PDB file of C-alpha atoms in Angstrom:
ATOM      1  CA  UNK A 284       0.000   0.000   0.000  1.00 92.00           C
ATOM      2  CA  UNK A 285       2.916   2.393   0.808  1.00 95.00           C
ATOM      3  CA  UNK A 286       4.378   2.150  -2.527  1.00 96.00           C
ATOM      4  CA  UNK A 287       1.079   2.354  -4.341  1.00 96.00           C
ATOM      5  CA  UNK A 288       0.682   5.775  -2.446  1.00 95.00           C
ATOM      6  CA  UNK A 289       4.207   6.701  -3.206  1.00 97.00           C
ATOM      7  CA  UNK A 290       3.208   6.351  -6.508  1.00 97.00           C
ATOM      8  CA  UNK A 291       0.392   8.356  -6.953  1.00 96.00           C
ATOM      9  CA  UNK A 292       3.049  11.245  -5.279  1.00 95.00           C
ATOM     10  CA  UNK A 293       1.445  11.057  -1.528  1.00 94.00           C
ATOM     11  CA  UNK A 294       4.318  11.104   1.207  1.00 93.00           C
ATOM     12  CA  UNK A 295       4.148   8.467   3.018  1.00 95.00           C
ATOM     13  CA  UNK A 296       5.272   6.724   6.451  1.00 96.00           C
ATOM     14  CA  UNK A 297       5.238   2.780   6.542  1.00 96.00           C
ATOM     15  CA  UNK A 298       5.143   1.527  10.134  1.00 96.00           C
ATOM     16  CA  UNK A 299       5.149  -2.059  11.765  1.00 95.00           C
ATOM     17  CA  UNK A 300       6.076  -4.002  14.626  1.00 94.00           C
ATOM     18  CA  UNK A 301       7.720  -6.605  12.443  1.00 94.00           C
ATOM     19  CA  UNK A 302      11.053  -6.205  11.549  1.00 96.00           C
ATOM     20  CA  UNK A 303      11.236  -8.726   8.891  1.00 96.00           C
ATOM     21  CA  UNK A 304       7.935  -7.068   7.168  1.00 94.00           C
ATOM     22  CA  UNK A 305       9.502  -3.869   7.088  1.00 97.00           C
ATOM     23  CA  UNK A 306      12.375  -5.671   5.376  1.00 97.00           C
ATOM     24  CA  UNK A 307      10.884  -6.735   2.274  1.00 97.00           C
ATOM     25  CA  UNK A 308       8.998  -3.363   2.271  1.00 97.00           C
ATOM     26  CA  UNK A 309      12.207  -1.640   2.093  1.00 97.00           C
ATOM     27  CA  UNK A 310      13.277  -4.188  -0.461  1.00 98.00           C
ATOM     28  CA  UNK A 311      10.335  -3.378  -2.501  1.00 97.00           C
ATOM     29  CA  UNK A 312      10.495   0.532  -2.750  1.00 97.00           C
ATOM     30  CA  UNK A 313      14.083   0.024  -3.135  1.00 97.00           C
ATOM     31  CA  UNK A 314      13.045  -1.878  -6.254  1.00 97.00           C
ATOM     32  CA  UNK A 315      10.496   0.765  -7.746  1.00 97.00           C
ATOM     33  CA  UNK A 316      13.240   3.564  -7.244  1.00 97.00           C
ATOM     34  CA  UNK A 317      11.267   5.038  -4.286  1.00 97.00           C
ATOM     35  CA  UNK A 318      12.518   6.775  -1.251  1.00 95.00           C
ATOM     36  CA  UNK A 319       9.840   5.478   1.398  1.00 97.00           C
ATOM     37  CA  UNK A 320      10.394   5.418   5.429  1.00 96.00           C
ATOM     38  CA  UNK A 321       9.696   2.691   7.218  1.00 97.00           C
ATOM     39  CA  UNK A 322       9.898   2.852  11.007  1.00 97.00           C
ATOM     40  CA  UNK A 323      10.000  -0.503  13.394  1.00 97.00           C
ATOM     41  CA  UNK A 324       7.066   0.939  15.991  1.00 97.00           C
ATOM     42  CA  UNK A 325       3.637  -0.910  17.328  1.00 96.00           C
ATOM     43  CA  UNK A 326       0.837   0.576  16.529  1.00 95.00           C
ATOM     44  CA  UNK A 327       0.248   1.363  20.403  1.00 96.00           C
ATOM     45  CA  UNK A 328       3.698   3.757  19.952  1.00 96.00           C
ATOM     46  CA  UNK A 329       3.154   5.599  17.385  1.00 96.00           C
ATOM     47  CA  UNK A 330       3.203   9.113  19.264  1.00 95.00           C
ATOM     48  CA  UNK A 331       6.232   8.435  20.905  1.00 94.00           C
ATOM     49  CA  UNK A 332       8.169   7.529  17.701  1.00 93.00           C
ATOM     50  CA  UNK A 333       6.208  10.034  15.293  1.00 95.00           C
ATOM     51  CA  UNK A 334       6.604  13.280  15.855  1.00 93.00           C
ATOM     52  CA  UNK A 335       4.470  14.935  12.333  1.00 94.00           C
ATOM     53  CA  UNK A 336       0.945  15.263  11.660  1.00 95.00           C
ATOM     54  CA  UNK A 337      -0.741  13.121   9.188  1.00 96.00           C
ATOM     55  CA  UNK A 338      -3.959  13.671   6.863  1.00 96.00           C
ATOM     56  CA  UNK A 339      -4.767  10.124   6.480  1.00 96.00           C
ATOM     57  CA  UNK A 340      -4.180   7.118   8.430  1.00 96.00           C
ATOM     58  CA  UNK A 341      -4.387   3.539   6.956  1.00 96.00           C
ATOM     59  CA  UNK A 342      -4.301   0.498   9.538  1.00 96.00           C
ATOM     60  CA  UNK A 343      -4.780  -2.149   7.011  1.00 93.00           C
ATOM     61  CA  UNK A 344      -4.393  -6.336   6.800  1.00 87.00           C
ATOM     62  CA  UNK A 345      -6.540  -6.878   9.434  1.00 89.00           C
ATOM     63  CA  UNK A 346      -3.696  -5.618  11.584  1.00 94.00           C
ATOM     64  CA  UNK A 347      -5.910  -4.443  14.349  1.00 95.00           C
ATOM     65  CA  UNK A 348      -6.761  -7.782  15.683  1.00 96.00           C
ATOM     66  CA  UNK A 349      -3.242  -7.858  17.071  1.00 96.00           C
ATOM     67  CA  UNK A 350      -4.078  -5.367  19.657  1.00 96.00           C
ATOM     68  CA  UNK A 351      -4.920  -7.848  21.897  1.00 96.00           C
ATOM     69  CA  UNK A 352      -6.016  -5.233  25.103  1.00 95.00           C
ATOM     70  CA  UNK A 353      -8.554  -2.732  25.855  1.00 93.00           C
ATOM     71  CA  UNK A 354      -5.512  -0.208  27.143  1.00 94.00           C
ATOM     72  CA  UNK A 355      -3.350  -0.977  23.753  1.00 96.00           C
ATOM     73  CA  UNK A 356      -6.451  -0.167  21.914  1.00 96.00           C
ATOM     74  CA  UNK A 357      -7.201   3.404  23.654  1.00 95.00           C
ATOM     75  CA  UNK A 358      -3.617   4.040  23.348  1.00 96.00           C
ATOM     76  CA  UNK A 359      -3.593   3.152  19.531  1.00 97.00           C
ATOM     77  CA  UNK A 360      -6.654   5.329  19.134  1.00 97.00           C
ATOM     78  CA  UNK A 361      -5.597   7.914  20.835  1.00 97.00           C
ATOM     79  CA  UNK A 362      -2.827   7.848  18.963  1.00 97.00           C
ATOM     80  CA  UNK A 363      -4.129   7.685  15.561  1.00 97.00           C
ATOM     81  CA  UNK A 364      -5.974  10.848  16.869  1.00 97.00           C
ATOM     82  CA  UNK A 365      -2.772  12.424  17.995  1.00 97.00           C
ATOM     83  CA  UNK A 366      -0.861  12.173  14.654  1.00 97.00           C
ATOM     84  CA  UNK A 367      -4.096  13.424  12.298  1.00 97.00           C
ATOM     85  CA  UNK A 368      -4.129  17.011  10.996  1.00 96.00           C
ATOM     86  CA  UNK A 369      -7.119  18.904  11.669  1.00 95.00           C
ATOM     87  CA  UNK A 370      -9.381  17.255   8.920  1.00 94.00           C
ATOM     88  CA  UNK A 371      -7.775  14.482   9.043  1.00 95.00           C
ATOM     89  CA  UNK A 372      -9.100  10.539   8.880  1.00 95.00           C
ATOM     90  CA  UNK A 373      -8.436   7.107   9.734  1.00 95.00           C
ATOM     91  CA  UNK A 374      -9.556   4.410   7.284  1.00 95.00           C
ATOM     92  CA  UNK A 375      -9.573   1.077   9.381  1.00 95.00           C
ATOM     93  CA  UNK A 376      -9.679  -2.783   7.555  1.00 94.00           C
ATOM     94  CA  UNK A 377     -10.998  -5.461   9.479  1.00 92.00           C
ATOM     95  CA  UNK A 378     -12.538  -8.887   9.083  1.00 93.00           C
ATOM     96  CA  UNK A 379     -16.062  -8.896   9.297  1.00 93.00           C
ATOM     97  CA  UNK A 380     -15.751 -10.663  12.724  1.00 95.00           C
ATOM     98  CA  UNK A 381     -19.636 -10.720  13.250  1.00 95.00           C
ATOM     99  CA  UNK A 382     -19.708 -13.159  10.801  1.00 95.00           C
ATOM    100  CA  UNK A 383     -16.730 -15.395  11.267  1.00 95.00           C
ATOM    101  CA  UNK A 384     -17.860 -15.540  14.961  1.00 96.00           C
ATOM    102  CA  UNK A 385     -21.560 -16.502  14.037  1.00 96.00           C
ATOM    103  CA  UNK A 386     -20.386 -18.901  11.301  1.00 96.00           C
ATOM    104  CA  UNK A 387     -17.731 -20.395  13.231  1.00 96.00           C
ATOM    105  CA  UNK A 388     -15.929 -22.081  10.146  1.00 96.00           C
ATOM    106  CA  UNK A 389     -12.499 -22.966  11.237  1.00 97.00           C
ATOM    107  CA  UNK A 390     -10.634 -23.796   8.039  1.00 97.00           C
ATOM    108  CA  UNK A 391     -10.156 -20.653   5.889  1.00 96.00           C
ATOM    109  CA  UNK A 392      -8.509 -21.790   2.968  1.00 97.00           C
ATOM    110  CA  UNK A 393      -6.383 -24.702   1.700  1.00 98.00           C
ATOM    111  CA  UNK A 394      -3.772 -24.367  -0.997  1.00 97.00           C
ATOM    112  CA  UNK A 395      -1.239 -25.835  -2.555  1.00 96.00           C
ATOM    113  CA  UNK A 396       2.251 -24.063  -3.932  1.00 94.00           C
ATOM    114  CA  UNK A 397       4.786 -26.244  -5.122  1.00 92.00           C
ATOM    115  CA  UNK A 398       5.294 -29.264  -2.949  1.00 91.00           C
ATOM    116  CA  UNK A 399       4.162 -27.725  -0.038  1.00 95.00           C
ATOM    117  CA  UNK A 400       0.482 -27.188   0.816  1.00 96.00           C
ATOM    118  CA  UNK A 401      -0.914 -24.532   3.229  1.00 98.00           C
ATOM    119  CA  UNK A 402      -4.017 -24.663   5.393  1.00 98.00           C
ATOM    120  CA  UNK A 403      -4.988 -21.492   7.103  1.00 97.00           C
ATOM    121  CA  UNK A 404      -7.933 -22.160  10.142  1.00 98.00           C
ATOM    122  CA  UNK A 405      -9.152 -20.536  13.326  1.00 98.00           C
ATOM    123  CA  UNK A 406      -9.258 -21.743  16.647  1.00 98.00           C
ATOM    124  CA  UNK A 407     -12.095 -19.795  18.583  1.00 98.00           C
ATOM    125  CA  UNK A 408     -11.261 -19.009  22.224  1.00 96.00           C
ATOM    126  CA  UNK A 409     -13.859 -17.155  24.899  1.00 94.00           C
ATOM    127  CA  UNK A 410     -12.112 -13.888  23.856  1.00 93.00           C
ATOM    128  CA  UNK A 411      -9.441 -14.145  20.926  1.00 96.00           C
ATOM    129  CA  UNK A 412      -9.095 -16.350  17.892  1.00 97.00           C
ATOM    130  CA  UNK A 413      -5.963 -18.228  17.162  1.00 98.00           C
ATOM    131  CA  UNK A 414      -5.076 -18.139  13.454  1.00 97.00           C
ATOM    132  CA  UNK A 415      -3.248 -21.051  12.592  1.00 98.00           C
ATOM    133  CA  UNK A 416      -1.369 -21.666   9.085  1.00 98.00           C
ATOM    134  CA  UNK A 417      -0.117 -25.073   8.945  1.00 98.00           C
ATOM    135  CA  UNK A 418       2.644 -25.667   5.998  1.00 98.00           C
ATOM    136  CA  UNK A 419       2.710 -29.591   5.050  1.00 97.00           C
ATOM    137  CA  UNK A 420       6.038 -29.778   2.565  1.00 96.00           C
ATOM    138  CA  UNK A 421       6.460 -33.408   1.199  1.00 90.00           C
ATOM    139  CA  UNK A 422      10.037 -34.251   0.614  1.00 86.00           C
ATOM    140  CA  UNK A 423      10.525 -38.036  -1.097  1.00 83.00           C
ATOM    141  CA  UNK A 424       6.897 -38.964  -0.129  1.00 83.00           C
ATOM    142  CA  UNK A 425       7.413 -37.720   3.319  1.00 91.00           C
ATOM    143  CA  UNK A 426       5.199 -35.216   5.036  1.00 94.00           C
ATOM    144  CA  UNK A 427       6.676 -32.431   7.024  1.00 96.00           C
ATOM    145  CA  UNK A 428       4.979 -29.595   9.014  1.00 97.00           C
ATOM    146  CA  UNK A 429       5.668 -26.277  10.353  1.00 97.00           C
ATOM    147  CA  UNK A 430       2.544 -24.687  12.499  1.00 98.00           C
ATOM    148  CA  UNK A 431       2.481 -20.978  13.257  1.00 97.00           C
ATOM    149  CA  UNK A 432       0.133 -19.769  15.606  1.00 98.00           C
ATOM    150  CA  UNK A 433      -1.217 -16.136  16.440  1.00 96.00           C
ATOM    151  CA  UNK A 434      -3.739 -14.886  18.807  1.00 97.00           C
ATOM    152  CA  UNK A 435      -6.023 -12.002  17.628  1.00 97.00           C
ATOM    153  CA  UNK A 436      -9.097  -9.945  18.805  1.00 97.00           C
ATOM    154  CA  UNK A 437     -11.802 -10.536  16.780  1.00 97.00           C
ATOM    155  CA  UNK A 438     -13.133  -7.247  17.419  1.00 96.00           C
ATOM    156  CA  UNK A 439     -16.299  -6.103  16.310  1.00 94.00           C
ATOM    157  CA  UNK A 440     -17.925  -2.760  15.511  1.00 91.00           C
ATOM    158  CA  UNK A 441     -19.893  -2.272  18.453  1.00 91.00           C
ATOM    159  CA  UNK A 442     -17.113  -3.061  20.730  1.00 90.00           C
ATOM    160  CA  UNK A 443     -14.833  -0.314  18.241  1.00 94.00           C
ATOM    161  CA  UNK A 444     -17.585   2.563  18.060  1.00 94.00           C
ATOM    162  CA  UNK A 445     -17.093   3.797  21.628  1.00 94.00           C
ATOM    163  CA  UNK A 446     -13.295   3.298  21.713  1.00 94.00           C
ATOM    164  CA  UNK A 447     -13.171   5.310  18.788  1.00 94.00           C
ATOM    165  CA  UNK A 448     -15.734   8.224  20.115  1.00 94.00           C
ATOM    166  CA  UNK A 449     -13.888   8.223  22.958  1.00 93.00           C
ATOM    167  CA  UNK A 450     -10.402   8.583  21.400  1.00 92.00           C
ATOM    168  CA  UNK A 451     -12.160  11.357  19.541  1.00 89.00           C
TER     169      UNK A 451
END
């Protein structure tokens, strides 16, 4: 999304907690010829790594999830709020969690790349979901596997609206 913006000639600040997404973004822009920053911050710390004002805000990939308390959300909020320009918005992407929590369907998708296959599925706690992608890679007939597990928030619009009036 940052270079896509970059593109269109809006400046732009990439941030993320994950050092080895921030990586490949660097690789990336490096690759179009653009000059984009990235900064290493959680969304939580933005204010106290940022020090500009912003007209729009993007928290995309259904990164918000990963906020996994009430105080990390306020503080991301109030946050967002901090580093907008007067006028300024947030656009927010989420999973339509009313759904997947209704539904209840654990396995997302399955697919196959290669000789390794890939099944993505939930695990549904009282309060989180665990996302779960489970890599099978056959190697001379022999299955292998590799799990990697992540708690989220499946957080829902009513639970957001007041955290987000009250972060203003």
């Amino acid at each position: 999304h940052s270079i896509v913006l970059k593109q269109l000639g809006i400046e732009v600040v990439g941030t993320d907690i994950s050092e080895d997404m921030l990586k490949h973004a660097r690789e990336n822009s490096k690759r179009e010829g653009l000059d984009i920053e990235f900064m290493n911050v959680a969304m939580e710390d933005l204010t106290s790594s940022i020090k500009r004002d912003f007209d729009l805000i993007f928290c995309l990939g259904n990164s918000l999830p990963h906020i996994l308390t009430k105080t990390a959300l306020k503080r991301t909020f109030t946050g967002f709020r901090d580093l907008l320009s007067s006028g300024g918005r947030v656009v927010l992407q989420l999973l339509n969690y009313e759904k997947i929590l209704k539904k209840k369907n654990r396995i997302i998708s399955i697919k196959r790349q290669n000789k390794s296959e890939f099944i993505r599925f939930l695990d549904f706690q009282e309060d989180s979901v665990i996302f779960n992608v489970l890599e099978i890679s056959w190697n001379e007939d022999k299955p292998h596997h590799h799990l990697m597990s992540t708690r989220m928030v499946p957080y829902e619009l009513k639970a957001l609206k007041p955290c987000l009036k009250k972060a203003g």
